CSV table of C-alpha atoms in Angstrom, one decimal:
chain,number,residue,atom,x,y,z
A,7,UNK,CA,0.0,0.0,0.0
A,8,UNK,CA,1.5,3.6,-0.8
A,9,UNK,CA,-2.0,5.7,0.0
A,10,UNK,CA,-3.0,6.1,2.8
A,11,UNK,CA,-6.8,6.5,3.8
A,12,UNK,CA,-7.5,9.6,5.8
A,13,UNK,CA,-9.3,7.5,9.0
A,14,UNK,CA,-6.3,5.8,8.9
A,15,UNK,CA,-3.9,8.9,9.4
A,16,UNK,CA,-6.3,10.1,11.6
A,17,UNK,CA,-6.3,7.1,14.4
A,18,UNK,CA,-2.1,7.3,14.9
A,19,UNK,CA,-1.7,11.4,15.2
A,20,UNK,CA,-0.5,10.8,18.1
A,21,UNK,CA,2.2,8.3,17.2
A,22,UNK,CA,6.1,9.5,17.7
A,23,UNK,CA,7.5,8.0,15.0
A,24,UNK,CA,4.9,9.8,12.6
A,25,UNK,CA,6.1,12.9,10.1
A,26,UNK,CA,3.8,14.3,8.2
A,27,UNK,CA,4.8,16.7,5.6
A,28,UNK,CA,2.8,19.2,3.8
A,29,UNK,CA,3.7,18.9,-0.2
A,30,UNK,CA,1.6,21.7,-1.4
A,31,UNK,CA,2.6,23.9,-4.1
A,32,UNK,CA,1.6,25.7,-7.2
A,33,UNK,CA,4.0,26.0,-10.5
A,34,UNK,CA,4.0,30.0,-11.4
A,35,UNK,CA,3.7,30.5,-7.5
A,36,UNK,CA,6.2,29.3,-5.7
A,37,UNK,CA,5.4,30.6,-2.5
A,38,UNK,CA,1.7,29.6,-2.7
A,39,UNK,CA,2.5,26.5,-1.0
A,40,UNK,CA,4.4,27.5,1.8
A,41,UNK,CA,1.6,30.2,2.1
A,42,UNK,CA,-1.4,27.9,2.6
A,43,UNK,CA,1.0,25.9,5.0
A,44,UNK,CA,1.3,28.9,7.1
A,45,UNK,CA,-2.4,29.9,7.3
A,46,UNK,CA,-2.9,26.0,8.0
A,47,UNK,CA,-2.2,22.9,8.1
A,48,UNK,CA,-2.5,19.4,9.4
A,49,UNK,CA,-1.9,19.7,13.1
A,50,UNK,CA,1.5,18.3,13.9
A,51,UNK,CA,3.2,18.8,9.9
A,52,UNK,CA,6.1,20.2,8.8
A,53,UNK,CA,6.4,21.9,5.7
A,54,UNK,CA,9.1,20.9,1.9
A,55,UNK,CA,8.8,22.7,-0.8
A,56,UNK,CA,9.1,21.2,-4.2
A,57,UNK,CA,11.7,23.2,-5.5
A,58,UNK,CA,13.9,24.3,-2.7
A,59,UNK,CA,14.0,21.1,-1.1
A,60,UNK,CA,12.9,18.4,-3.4
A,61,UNK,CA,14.6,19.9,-6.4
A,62,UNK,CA,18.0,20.6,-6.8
A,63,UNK,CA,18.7,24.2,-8.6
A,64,UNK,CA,18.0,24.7,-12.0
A,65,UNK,CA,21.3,23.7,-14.5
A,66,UNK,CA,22.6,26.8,-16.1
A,67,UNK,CA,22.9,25.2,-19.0
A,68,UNK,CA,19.1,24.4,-19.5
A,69,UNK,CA,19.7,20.3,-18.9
A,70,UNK,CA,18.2,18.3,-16.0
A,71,UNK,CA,14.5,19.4,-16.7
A,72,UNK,CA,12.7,22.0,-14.6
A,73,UNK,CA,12.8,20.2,-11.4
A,74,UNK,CA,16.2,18.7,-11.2
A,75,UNK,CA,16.7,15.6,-9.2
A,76,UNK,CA,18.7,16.4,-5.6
A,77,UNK,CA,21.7,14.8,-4.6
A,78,UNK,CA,21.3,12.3,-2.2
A,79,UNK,CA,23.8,13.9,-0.2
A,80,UNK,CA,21.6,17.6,0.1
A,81,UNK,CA,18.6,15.3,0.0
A,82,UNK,CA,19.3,13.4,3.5
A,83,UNK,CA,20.7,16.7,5.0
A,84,UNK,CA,17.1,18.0,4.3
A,85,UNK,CA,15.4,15.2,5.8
A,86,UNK,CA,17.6,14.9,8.9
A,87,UNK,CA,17.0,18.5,9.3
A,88,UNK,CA,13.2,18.2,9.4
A,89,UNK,CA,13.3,15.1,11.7
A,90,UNK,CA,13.0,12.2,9.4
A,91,UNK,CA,15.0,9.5,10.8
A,92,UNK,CA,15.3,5.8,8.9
A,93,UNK,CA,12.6,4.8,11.7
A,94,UNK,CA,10.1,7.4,10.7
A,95,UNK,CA,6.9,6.6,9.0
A,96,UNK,CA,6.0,9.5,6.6
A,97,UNK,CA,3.0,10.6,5.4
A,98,UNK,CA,2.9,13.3,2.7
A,99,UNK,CA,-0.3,15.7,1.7
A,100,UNK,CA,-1.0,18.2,-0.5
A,101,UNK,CA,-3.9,19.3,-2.7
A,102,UNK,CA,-3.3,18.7,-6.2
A,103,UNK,CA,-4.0,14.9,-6.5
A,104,UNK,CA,-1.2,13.6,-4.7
A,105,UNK,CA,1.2,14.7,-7.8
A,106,UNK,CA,3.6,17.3,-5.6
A,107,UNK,CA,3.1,14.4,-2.6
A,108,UNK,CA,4.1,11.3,-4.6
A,109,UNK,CA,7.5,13.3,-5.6
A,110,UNK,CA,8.4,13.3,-2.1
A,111,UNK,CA,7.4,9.1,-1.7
A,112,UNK,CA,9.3,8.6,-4.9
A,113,UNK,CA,12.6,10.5,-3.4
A,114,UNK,CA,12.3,8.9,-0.1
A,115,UNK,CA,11.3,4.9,-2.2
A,116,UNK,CA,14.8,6.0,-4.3
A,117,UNK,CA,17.2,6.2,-0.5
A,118,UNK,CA,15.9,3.2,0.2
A,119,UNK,CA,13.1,4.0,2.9
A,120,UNK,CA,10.5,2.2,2.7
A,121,UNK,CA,7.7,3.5,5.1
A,122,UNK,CA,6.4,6.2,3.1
A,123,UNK,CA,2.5,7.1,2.2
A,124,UNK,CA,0.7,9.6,0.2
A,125,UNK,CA,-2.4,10.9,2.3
A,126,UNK,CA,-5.6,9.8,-0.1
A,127,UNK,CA,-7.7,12.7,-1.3
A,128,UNK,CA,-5.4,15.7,0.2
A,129,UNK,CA,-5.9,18.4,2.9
A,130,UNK,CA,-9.1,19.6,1.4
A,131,UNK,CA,-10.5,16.5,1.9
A,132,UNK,CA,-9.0,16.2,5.4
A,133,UNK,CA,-10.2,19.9,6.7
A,134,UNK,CA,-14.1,19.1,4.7
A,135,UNK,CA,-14.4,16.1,7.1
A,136,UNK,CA,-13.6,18.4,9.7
A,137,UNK,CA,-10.7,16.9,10.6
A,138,UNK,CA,-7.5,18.4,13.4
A,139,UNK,CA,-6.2,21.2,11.0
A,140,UNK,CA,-3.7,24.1,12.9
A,141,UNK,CA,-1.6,26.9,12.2
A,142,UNK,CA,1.3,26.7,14.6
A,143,UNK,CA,4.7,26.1,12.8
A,144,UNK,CA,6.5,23.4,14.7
A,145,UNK,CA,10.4,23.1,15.2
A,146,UNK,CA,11.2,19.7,14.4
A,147,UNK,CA,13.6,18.2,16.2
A,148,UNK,CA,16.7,16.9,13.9
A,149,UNK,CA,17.2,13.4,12.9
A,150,UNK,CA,19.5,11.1,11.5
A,151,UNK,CA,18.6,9.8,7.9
A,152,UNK,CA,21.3,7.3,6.1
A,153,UNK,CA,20.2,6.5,2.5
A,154,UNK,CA,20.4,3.2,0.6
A,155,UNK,CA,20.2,4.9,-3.1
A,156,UNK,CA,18.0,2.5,-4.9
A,157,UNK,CA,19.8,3.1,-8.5
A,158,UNK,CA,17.0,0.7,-10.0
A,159,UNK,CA,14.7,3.5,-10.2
A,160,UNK,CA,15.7,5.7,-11.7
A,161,UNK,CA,16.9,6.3,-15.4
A,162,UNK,CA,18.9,8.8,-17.5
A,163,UNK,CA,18.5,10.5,-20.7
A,164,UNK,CA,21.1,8.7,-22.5
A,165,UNK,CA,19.8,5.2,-21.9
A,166,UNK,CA,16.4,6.5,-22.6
A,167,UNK,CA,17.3,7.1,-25.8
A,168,UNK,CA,19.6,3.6,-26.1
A,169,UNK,CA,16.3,1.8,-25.2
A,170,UNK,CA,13.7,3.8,-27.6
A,171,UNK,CA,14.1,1.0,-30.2
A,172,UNK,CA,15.0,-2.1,-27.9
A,173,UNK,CA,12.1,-4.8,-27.2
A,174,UNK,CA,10.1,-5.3,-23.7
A,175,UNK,CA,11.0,-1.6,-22.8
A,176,UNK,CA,7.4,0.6,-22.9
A,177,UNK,CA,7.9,4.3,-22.4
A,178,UNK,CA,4.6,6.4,-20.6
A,179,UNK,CA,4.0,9.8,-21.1
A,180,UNK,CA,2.2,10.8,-18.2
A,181,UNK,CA,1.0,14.4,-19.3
A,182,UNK,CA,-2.6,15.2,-20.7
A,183,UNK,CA,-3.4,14.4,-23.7
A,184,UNK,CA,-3.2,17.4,-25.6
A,185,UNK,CA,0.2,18.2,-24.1
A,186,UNK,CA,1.7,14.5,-25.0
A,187,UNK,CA,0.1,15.1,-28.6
A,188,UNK,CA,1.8,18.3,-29.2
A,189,UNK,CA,-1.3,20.2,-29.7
A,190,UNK,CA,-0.4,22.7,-26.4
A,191,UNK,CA,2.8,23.3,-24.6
A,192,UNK,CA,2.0,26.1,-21.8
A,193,UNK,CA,5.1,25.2,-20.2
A,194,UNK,CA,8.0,24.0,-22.2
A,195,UNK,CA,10.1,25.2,-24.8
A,196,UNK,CA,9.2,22.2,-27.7
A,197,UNK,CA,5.7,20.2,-28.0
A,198,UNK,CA,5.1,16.9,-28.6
A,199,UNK,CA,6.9,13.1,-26.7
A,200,UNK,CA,9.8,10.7,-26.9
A,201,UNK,CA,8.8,8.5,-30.3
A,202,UNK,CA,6.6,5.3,-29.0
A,203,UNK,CA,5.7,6.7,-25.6
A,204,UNK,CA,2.1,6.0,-24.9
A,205,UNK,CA,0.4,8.1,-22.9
A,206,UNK,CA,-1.2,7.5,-19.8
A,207,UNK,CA,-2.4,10.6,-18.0
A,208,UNK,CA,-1.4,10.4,-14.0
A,209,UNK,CA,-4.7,11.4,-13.1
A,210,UNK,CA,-6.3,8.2,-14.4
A,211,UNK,CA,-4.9,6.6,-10.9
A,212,UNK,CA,-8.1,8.7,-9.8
A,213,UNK,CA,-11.1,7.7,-9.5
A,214,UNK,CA,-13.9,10.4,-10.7
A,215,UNK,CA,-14.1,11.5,-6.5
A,216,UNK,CA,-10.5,11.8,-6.2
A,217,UNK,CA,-10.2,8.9,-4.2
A,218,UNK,CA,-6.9,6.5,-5.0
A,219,UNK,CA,-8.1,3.3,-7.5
A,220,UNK,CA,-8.2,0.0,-5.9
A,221,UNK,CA,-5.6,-2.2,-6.8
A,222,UNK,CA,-7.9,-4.2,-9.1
A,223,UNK,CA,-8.3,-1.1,-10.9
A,224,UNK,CA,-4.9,-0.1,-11.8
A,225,UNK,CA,-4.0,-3.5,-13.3
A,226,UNK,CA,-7.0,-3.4,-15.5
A,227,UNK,CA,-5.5,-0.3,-16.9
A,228,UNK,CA,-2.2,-1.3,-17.6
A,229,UNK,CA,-3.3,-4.2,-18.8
A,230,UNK,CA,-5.5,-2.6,-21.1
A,231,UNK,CA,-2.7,0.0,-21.8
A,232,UNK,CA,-1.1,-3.4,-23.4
A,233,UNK,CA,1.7,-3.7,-20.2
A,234,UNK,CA,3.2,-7.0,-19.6
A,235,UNK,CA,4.4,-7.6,-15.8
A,236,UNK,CA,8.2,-8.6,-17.4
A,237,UNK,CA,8.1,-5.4,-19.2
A,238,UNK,CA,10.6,-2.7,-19.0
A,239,UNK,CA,8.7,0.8,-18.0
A,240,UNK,CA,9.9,4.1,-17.8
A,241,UNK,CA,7.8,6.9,-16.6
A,242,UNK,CA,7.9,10.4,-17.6
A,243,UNK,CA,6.0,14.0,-17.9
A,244,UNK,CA,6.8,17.3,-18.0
A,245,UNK,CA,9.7,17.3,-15.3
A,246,UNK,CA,9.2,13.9,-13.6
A,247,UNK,CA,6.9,15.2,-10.9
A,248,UNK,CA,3.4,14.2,-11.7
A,249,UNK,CA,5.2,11.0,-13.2
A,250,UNK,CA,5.3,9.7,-9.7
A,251,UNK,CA,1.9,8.9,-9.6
A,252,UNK,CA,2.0,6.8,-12.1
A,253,UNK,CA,5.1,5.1,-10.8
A,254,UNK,CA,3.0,4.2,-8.0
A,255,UNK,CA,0.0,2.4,-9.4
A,256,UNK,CA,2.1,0.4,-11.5
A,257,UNK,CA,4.1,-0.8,-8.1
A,258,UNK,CA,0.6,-1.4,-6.4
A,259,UNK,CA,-0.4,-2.8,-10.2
A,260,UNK,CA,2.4,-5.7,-9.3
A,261,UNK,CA,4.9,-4.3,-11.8
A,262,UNK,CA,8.6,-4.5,-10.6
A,263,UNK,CA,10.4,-3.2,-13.6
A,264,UNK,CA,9.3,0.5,-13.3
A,265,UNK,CA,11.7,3.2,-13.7
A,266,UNK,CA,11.5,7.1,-13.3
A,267,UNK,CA,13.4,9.6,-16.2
A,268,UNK,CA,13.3,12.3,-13.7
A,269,UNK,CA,14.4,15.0,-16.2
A,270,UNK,CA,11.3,13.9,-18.7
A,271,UNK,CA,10.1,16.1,-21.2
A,272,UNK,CA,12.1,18.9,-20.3
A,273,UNK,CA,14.9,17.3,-20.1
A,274,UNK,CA,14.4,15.7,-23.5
A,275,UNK,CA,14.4,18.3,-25.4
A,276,UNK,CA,17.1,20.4,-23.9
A,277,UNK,CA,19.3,18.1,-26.0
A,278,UNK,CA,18.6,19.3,-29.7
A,279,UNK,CA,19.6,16.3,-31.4
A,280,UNK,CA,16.8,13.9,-29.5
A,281,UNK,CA,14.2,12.9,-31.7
A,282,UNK,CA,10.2,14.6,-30.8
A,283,UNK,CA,6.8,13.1,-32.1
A,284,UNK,CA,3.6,14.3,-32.0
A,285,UNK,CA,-0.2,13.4,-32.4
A,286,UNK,CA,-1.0,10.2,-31.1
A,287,UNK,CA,1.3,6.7,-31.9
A,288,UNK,CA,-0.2,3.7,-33.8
């Protein structure tokens, strides 16, 4: 299980080796998140923003994609710093479908800890139900977090573009439609995908009330996607973000060959030679 159900949460508050950390945050306002923290928040949270913490700084020479992945080192600081120890169970929130929350259980999956959760449904979910919300900003006390980098999960631009012709290996373009077609790019510098990614749109791990898909459920979508369980799959969207979700139902789908390009699209094309497609693949 990677989500966690918000009764569930709810019955271990009180639990000392619980960190729960408040994910939100809004590309083109980059202090949005850390504003709604401050006004409130999940009684007992602490706050990471996406690109000051879970990012590491933007490449001056445009490569790496728009959320560059940390180093492990800066990465473990962080978490020791906020009082995630090896011991910790960590539950992540925010209020954009899990996508900003799921980067920080793929990052903590990649050093090797293994009791991480994504809240189901988000804070407004959680405050709607009327559930313990506060303002107070707590000082966490520091921990010690050693990492295990899991190397398995993650994969580079160069071997995606070794693999785009290689058997087994599925790509997934986990953007909307229009965006992984080429018809709109509001964000990047080029439109279109990697040639033979199929698209699979991260919010389809939703179901239409916001709620995480049962297990059942996501393996009837990769399977009707065309995905084989000895498949190779690497995930990707816009900056390897709101790839994360997907990265998740496929675990929880039973599929153990599941890689991350964390620079995705906009990594991609910051290398002019890589080859770009558009409209939809055969």
């Amino acid at each position: 299980m990677n989500v966690l159900p918000q009764t569930e949460l709810l019955a271990h508050l009180d639990d000392t080796s619980l960190v729960i950390v408040d994910c939100r945050f809004q590309l083109g306002k980059p202090d949005a998140g850390r504003e709604a923290y401050e006004a409130s928040h999940i009684t007992g949270a602490i706050y990471l923003d996406l690109e000051k913490d879970l990012s590491a700084p933007l490449d001056p020479d445009g490569y790496g994609g728009r959320h560059p992945l940390p180093d492990a080192a800066q990465l473990t600081g962080t978490l020791s710093r906020v009082g995630i120890s090896n011991d910790s169970v960590v539950v992540a929130y925010d209020d954009q479908g899990g996508a900003m929350a799921s980067r920080l259980w793929w990052l903590l999956k990649y050093l090797g800890h293994e009791k991480v959760y994504v809240l189901d449904e988000g804070f407004a979910a959680w405050v709607n139900a009327g559930r313990p919300v506060s303002a107070e900003i707590r000082t966490p006390e520091p921990a010690q977090f050693l990492a295990t980098v899991q190397h398995n999960r993650l994969i580079e631009m160069d071997e995606v573009l070794e693999k785009l012709e290689e058997d087994g290996v599925k790509l997934i373009d986990s953007r909307d439609g229009a965006r992984y077609r080429g018809e709109v790019e509001p964000i990047d510098k080029k439109a279109g995908h990697i040639p033979g990614a199929m698209n699979l749109f991260w919010g389809e791990s939703r179901t239409a009330d916001g709620t995480w898909k049962s297990q059942d459920e996501h393996v009837a979508r990769f399977e009707q996607a065309g995905l084989a369980k000895d498949d190779e799959i690497i995930v990707y969207c816009g900056s390897g973000v709101t790839a994360t979700p997907n990265v998740m139902a496929l675990e929880e789908a039973g599929y153990t060959r599941v890689r991350l390009y964390a620079g995705s699209w906009s990594d991609w094309i910051s290398y002019g030679e890589n080859p770009i497609a558009t409209g939809n693949e055969e």
